[in-house]
mmCIF file of C-alpha atoms in Angstrom:
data_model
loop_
_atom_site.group_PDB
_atom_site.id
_atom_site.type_symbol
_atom_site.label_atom_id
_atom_site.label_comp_id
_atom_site.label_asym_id
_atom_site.label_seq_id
_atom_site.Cartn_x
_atom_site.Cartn_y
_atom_site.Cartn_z
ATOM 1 C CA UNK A 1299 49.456 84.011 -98.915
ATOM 2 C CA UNK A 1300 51.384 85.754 -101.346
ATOM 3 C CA UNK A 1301 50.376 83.309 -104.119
ATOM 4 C CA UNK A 1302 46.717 83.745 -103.333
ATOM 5 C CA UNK A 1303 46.702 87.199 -103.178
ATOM 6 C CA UNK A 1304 48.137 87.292 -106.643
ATOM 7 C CA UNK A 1305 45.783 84.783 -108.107
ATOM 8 C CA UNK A 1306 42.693 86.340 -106.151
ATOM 9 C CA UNK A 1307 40.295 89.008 -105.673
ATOM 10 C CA UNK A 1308 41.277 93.349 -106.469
ATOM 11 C CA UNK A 1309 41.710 95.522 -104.094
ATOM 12 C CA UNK A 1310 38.630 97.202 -104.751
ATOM 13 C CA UNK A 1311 36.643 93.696 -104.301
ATOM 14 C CA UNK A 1312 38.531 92.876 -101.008
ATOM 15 C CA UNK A 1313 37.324 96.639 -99.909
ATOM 16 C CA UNK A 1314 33.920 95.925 -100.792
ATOM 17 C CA UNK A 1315 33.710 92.533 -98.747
ATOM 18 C CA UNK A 1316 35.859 94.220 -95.926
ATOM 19 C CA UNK A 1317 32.951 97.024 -95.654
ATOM 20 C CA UNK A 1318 29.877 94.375 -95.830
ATOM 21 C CA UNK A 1319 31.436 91.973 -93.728
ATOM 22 C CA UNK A 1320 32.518 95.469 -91.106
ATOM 23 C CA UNK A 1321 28.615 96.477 -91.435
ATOM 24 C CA UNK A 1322 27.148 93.100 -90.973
ATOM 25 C CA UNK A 1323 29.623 92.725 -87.453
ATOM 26 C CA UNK A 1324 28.892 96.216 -86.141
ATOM 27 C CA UNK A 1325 25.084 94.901 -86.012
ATOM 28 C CA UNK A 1326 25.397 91.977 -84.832
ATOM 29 C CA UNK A 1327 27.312 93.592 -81.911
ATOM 30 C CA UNK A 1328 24.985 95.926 -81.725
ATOM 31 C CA UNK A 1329 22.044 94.820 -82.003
ATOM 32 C CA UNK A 1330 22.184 92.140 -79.518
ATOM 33 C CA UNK A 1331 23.908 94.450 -77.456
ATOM 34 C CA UNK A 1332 20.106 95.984 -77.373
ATOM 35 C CA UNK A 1333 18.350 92.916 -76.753
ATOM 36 C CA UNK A 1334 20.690 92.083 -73.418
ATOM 37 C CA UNK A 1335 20.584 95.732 -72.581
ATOM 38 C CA UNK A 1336 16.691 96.164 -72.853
ATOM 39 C CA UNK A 1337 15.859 93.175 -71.256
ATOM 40 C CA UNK A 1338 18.521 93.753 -68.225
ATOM 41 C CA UNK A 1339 17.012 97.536 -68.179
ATOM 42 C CA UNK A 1340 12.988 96.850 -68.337
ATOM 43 C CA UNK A 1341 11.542 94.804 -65.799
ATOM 44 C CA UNK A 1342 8.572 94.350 -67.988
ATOM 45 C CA UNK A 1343 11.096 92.328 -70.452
ATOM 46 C CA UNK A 1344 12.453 90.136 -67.298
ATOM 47 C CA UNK A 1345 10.114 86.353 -67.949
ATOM 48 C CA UNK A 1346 11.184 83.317 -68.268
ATOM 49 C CA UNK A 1347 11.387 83.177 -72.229
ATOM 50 C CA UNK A 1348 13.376 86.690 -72.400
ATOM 51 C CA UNK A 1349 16.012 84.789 -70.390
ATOM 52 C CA UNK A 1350 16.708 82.245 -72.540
ATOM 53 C CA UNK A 1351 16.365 85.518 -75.214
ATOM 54 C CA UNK A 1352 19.463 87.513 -73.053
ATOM 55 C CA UNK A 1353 21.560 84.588 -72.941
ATOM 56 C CA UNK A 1354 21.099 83.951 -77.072
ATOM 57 C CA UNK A 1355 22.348 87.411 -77.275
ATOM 58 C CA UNK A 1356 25.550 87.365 -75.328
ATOM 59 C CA UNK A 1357 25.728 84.369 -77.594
ATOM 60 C CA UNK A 1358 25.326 85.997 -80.557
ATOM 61 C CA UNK A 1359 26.849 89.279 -79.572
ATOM 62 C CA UNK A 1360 29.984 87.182 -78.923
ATOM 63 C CA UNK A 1361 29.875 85.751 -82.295
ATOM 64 C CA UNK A 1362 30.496 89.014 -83.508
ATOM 65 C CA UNK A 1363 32.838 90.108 -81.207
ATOM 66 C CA UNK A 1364 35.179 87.147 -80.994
ATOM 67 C CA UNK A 1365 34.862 85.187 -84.120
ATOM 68 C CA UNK A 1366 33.287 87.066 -86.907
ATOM 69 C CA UNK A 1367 36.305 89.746 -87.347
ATOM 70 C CA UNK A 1368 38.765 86.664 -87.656
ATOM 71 C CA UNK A 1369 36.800 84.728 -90.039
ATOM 72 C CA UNK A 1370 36.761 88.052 -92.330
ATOM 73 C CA UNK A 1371 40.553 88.350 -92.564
ATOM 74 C CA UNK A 1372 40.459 84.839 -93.384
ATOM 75 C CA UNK A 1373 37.774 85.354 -95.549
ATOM 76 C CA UNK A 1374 38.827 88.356 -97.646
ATOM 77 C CA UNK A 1375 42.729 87.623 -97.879
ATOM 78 C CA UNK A 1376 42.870 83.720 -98.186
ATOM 79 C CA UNK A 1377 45.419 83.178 -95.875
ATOM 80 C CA UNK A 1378 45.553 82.896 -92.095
ATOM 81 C CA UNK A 1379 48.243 85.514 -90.205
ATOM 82 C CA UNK A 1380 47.619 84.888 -86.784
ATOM 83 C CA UNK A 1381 49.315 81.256 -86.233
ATOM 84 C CA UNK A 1382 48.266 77.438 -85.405
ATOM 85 C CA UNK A 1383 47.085 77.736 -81.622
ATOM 86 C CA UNK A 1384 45.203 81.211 -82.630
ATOM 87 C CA UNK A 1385 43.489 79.067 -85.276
ATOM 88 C CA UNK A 1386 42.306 75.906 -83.241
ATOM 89 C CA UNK A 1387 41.205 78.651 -80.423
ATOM 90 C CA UNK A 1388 39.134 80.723 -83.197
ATOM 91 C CA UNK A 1389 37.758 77.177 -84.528
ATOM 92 C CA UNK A 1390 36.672 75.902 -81.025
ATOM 93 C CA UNK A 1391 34.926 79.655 -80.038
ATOM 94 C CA UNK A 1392 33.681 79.479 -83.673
ATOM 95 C CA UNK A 1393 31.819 75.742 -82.754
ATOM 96 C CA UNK A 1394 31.185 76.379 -79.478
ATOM 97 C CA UNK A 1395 29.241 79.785 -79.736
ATOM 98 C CA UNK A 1396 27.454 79.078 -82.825
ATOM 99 C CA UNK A 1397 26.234 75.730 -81.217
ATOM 100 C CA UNK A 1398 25.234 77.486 -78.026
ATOM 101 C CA UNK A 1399 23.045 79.802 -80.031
ATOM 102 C CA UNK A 1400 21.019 76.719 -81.466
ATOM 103 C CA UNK A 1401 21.036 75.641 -78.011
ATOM 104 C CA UNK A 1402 19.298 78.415 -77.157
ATOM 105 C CA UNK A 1403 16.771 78.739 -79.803
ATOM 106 C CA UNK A 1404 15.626 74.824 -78.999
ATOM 107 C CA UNK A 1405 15.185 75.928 -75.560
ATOM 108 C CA UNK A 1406 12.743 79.042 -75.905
ATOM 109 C CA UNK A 1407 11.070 76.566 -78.942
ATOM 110 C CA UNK A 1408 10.765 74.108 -75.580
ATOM 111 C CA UNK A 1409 9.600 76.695 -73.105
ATOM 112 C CA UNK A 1410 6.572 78.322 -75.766
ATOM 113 C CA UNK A 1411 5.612 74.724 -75.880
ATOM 114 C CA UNK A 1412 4.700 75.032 -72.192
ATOM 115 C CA UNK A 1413 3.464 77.963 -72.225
ATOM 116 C CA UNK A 1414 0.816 77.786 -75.250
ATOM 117 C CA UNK A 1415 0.281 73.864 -75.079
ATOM 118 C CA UNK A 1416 0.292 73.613 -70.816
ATOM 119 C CA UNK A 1417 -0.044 76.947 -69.733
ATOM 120 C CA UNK A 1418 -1.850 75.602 -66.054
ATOM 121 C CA UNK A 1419 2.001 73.676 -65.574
ATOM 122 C CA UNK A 1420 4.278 76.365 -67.230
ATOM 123 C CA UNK A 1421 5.155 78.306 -64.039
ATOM 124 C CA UNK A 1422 6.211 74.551 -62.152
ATOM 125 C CA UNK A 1423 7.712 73.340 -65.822
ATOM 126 C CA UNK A 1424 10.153 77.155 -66.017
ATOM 127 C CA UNK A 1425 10.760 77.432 -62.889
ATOM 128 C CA UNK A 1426 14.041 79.900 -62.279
ATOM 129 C CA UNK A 1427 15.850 76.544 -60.998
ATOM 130 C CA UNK A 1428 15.245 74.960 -64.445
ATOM 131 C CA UNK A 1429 15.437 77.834 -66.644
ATOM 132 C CA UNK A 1430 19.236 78.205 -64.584
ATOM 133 C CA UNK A 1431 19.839 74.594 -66.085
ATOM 134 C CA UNK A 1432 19.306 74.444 -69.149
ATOM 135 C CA UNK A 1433 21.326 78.019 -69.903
ATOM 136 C CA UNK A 1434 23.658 75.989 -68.129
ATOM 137 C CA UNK A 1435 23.643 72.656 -70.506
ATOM 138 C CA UNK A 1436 23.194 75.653 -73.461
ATOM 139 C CA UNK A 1437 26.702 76.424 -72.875
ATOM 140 C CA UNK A 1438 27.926 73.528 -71.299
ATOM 141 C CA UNK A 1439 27.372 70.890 -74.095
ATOM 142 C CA UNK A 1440 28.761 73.133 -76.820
ATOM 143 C CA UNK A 1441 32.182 73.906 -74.603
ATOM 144 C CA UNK A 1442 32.565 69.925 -74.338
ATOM 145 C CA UNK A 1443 32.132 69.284 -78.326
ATOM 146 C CA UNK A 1444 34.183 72.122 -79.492
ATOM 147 C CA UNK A 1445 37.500 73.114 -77.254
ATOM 148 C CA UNK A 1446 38.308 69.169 -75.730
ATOM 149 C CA UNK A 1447 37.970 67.798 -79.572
ATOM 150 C CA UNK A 1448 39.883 70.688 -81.596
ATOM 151 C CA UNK A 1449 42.519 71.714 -79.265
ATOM 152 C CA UNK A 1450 43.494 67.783 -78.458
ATOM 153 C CA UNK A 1451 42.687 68.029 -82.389
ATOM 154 C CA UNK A 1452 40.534 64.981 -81.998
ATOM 155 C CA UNK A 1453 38.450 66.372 -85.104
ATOM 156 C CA UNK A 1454 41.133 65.389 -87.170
ATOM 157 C CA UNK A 1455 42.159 62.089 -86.086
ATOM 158 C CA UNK A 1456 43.047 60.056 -89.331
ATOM 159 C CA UNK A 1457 42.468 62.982 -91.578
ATOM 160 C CA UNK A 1458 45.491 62.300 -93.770
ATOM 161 C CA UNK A 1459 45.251 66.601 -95.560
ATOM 162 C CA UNK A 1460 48.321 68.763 -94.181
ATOM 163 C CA UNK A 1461 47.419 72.351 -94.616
ATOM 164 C CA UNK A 1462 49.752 75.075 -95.175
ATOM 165 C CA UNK A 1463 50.803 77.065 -91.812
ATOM 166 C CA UNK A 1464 49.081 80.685 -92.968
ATOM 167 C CA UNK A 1465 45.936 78.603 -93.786
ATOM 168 C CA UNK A 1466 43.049 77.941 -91.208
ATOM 169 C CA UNK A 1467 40.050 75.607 -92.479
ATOM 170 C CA UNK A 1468 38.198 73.461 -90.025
ATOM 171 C CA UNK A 1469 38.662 69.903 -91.574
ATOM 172 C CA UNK A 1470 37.439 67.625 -89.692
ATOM 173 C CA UNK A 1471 36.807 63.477 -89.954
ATOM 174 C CA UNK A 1472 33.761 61.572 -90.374
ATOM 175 C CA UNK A 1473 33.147 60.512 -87.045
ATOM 176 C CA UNK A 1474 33.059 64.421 -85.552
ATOM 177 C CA UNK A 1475 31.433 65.592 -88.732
ATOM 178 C CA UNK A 1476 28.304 63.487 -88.409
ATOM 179 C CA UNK A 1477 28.453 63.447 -84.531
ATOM 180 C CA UNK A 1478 28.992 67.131 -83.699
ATOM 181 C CA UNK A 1479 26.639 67.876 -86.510
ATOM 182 C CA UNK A 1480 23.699 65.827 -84.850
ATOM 183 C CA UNK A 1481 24.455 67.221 -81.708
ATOM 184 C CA UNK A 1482 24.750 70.898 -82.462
ATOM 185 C CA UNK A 1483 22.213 71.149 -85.252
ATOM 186 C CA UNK A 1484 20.184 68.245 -86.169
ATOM 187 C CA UNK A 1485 18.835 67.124 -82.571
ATOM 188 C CA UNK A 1486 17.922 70.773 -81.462
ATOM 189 C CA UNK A 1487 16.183 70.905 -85.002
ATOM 190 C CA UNK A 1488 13.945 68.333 -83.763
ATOM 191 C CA UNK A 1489 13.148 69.653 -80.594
ATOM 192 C CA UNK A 1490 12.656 72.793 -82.771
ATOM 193 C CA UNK A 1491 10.125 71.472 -85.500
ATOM 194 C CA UNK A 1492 8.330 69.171 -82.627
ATOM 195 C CA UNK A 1493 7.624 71.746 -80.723
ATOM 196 C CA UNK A 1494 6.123 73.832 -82.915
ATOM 197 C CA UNK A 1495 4.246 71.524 -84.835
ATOM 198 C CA UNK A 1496 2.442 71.087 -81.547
ATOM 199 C CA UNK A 1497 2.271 74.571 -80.568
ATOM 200 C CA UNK A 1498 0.611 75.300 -84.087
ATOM 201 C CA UNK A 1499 -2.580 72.595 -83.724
ATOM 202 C CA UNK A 1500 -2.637 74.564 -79.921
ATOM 203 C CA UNK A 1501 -2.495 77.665 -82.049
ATOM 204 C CA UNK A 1502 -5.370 76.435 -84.287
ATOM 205 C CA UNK A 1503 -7.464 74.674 -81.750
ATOM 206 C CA UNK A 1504 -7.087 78.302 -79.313
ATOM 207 C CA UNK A 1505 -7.687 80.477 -82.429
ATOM 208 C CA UNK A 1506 -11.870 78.653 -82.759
ATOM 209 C CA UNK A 1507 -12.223 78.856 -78.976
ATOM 210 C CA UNK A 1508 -11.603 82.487 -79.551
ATOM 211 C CA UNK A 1509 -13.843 82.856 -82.445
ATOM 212 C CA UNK A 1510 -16.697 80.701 -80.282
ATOM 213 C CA UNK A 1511 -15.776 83.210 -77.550
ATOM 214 C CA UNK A 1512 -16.253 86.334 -79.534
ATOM 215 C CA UNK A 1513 -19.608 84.795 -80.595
ATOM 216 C CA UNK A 1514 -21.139 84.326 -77.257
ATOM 217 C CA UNK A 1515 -19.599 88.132 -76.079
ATOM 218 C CA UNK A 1516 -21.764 89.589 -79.593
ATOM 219 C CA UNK A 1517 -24.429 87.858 -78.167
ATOM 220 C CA UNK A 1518 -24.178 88.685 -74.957
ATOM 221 C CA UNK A 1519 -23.982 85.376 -73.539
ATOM 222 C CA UNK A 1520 -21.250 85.110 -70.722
ATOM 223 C CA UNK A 1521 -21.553 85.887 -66.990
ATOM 224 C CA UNK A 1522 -18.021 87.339 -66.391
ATOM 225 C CA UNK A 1523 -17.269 89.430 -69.413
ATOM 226 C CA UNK A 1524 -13.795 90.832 -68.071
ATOM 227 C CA UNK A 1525 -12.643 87.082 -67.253
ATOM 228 C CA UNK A 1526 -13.299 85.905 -70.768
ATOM 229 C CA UNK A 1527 -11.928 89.133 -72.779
ATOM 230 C CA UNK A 1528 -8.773 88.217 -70.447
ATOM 231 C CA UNK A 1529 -8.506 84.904 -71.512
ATOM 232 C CA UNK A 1530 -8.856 85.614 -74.607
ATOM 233 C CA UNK A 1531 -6.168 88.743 -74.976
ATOM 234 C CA UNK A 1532 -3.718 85.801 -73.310
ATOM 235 C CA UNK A 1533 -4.371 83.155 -76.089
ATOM 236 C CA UNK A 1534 -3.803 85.819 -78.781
ATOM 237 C CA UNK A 1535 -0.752 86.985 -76.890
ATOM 238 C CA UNK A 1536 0.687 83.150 -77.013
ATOM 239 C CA UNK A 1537 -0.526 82.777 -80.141
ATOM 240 C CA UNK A 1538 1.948 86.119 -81.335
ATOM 241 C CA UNK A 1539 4.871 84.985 -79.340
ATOM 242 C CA UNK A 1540 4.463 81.490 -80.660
ATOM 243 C CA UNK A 1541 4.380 83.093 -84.197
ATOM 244 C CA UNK A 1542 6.687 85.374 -84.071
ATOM 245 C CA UNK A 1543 9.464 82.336 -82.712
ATOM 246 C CA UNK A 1544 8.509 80.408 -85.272
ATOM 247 C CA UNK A 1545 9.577 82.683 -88.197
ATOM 248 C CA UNK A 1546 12.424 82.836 -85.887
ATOM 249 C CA UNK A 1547 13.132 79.172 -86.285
ATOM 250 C CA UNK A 1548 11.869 79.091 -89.366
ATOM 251 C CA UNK A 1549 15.176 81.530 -90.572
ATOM 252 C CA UNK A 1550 17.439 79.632 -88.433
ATOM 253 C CA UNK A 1551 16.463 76.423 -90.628
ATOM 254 C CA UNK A 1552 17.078 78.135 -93.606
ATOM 255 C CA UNK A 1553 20.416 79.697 -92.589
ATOM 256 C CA UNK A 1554 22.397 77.026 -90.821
ATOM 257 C CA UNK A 1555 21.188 73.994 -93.052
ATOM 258 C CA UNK A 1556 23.501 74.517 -96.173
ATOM 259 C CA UNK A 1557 26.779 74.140 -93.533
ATOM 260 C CA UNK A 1558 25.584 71.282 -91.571
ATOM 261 C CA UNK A 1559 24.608 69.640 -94.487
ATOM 262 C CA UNK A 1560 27.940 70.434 -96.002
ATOM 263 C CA UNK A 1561 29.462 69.278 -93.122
ATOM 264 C CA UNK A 1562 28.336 66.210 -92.937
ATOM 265 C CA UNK A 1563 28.506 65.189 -96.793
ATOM 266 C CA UNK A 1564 32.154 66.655 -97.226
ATOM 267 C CA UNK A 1565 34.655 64.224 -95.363
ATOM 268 C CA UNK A 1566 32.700 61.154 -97.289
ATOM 269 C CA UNK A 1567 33.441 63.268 -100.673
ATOM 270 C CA UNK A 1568 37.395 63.407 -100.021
ATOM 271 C CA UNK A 1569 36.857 67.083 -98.986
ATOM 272 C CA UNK A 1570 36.066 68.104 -102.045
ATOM 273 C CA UNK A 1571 34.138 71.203 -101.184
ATOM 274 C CA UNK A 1572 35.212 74.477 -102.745
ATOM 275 C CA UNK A 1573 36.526 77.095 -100.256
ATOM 276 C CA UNK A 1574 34.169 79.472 -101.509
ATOM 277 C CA UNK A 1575 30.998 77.371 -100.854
ATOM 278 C CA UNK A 1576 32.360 77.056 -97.124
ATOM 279 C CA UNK A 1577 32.945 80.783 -96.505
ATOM 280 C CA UNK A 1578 29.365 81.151 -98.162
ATOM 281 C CA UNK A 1579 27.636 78.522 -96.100
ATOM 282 C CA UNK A 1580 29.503 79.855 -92.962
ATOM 283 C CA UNK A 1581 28.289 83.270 -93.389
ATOM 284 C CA UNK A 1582 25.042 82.434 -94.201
ATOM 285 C CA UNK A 1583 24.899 81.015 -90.346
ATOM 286 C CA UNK A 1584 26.853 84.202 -88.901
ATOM 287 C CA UNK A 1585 24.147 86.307 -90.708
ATOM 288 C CA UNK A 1586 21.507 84.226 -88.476
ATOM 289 C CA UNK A 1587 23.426 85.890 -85.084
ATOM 290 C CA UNK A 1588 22.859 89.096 -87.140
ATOM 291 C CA UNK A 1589 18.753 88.870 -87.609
ATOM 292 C CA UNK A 1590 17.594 87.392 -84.038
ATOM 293 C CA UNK A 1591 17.707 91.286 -82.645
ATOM 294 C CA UNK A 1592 16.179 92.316 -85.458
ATOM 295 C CA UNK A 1593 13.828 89.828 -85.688
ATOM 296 C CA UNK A 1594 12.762 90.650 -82.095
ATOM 297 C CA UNK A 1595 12.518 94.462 -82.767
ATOM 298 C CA UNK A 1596 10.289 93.699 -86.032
ATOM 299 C CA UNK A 1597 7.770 91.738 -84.852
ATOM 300 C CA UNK A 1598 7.284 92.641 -80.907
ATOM 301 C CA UNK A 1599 6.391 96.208 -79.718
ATOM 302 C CA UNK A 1600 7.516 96.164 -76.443
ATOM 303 C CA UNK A 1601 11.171 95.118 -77.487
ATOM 304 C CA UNK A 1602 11.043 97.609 -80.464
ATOM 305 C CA UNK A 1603 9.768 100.459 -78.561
ATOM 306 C CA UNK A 1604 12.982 99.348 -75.235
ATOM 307 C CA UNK A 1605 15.238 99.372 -78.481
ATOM 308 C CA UNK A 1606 14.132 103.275 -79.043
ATOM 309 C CA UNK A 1607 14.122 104.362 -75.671
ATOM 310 C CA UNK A 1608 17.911 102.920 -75.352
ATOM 311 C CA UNK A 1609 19.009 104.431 -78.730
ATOM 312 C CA UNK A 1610 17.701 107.969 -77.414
ATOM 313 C CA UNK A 1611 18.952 107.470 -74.641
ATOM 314 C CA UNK A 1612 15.913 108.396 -72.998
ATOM 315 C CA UNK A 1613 16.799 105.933 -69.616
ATOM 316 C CA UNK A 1614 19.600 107.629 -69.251
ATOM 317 C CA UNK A 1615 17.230 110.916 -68.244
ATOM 318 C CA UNK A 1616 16.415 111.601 -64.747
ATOM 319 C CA UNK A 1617 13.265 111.152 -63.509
ATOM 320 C CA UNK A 1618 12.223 108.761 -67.007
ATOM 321 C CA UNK A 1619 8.723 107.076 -67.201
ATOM 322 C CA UNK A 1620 10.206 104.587 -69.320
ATOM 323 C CA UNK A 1621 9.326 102.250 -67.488
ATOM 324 C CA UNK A 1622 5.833 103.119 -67.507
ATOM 325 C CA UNK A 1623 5.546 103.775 -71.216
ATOM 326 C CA UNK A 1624 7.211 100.102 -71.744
ATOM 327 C CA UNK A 1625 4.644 98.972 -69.740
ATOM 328 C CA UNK A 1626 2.140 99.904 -70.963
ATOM 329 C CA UNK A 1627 2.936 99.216 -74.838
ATOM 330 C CA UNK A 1628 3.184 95.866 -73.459
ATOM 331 C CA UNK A 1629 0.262 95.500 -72.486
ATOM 332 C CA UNK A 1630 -0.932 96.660 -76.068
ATOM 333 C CA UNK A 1631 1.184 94.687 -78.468
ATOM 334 C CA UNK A 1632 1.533 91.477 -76.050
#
C-alpha cells in the first residue's frame, strides 16, 4: 500500500474522488430509501409491479450501504486494509446484490409484459403467491452464485495469480466468468429485451386503436362514452409505465454491459485488464443502483409527488390528506 500510494494519485485527487464517490453513496441510500418508504407509506403505490419496485430498492439501497463505501477505500487508496475473509465477504455481497438487482429489473420487464400484452390474465399471471416467488428466486439465485463459489473460493479454482494480502480484486476463472456472467446478466437481458420488444408492437398496435377510438368519440359514434374514454386512459397508462421501464432497462444495458463484457473476455486474455478500467466499469454499474429512484421520480408523478410529501415531511403531520392528494395525482399522471 505504501508503494502505491507513493506512485499514485495527490491528496487533493484522492479528496476529490472521496467526495464524488461520498455524494454518489448518500443517494443511492437515499434515494431508494424513498422509493421503499413511499411505496410502504401510500397505499395507492402498493400493486403488483411496485413490489418487485420495493424489493429492487432494498437491493439497491443495500448496494450502497454495504458494498459501495468498501469498494471506495479500495478504490481511492489502491490497497485493501480490512483483511482476506472481509474481502471474499465484500466480493460475495458485491455479486450477490448487484445480481439480485438485475433479477429484479427482468422481473417487472416480465410482469409489464402481462400487463400491456395480456392484461384479461395479468391478475391470475401476478398473483401475490407468484409475485412472493419470484422475489424469492430474485434473491435466492444470486445468494447461490456468489457466497457458496467465493467463500469455498471456487471462482478461483486453477487461477494460478497470488495477490498481495492488502489487495482485494475479484479474479476469477473461465468457467465462473462466463457462467455467473450468463446467469446474472446475459439471461435476464433476454428476458429484458424480449419482453419489451413485445410490449412495444402491443404499444404500437394499442396506440391506432386509440387513435380509431378518438375518431369514432369526435364523431360521436360510440354507445358507452365513459367505458371507452376508460379504456382508453388504461392503454395510455400501460403504454407510460411500459415506457418509462424501458428507458429504465434501456440504462441498465448501457451501464452494466462494459463489466460483464469485461468479465467474460478477461480470464481468456491472461487478466490483462487494467485496474483502472475495472474500477471504471464497476462504477459505471453501482451508478445504475444510483438512477432507478431517480428514474422513478422523473418520469412518474405519483412517485415524484410521495417523494415530496416524504421529504417535507408532510405524513408525518396529523390529520394529512396525503393520501388523498397521492391519489388523486395518480389518477392524473397514471
Amino acid at each position: 500500500c505504501q508503494v502505491l500510494k507513493q506512485t499514485g494519485m495527490s491528496d487533493t485527487s484522492r479528496i476529490l474522488l472521496y467526495t464524488f464517490f461520498s455524494v454518489g453513496i448518500i443517494c443511492t441510500v437515499v434515494g431508494n430509501l424513498l422509493v421503499v418508504l413511499s411505496i410502504a407509506y401510500f397505499k395507492q403505490l402498493q400493486s403488483p409491479t411496485n413490489t418487485f419496485v420495493m424489493s429492487l430498492a432494498v437491493a439497491d439501497c443495500l448496494v450502497g450501504l454495504l458494498v459501495m463505501p468498501y469498494s471506495m477505500i479500495r478504490t481511492v487508496e489502491g490497497c485493501w486494509y480490512l483483511g482476506l475473509l472481509f474481502c471474499r465477504l465484500h466480493s460475495s455481497l458485491d455479486v450477490m446484490l448487484c445480481t439480485a438487482s438485475i433479477f429484479h429489473l427482468s422481473c417487472i420487464a416480465f410482469d409489464r409484459y402481462y400487463a400491456v400484452c395480456n392484461p384479461l390474465l395479468y391478475s391470475l399471471r401476478m398473483s401475490h403467491s407468484r409475485v412472493a416467488l419470484l422475489i424469492f428466486v430474485c434473491w435466492s439465485v444470486p445468494m447461490l452464485i456468489s457466497f457458496g463459489p467465493i467463500m469455498l473460493e471456487l471462482h478461483i479454482a486453477g487461477v494460478d495469480i497470488q495477490l498481495p494480502k492488502d489487495v482485494c480484486m475479484f479474479l476469477v476463472n473461465q468457467v465462473y466468468a462466463v457462467t455467473a456472467s450468463v446467469v446474472a446478466f446475459y439471461f435476464p437481458s433476454a428476458i429484458m429485451l424480449i419482453a419489451y420488444w413485445k410490449i412495444f408492437k402491443a404499444a404500437k398496435r394499442q396506440a391506432m386503436q386509440i387513435s380509431a377510438m378518438e375518431s369514432q368519440m369526435a364523431a360521436g359514434v360510440g354507445k358507452d362514452t365513459s367505458r371507452k374514454w376508460q379504456h382508453r386512459n388504461n392503454m395510455r397508462r400501460e403504454r407510460k409505465a411500459a415506457k418509462t421501464l424501458g428507458i429504465i432497462m434501456g440504462v441498465f444495458l448501457i451501464f452494466w454491459m462494459p463489466f460483464f463484457t469485461t468479465n467474460i473476455v478477461d480470464p481468456f486474455i491472461e487478466y490483462g485488464t487494467e485496474g483502472v478500467v475495472w474500477d471504471v466499469f464497476l462504477w459505471l454499474g453501482y451508478i445504475n443502483s444510483s438512477l432507478n429512484p431517480f428514474l422513478y421520480g422523473f418520469f412518474n408523478r405519483s412517485f415524484r409527488k410521495a417523494f415530496l410529501m416524504l421529504m417535507g415531511c408532510r405524513v408525518c403531520l396529523t390529520g394529512s390528506s396525503a393520501g388523498m392528494e397521492l391519489s388523486h395525482t395518480a389518477r392524473e399522471a397514471n
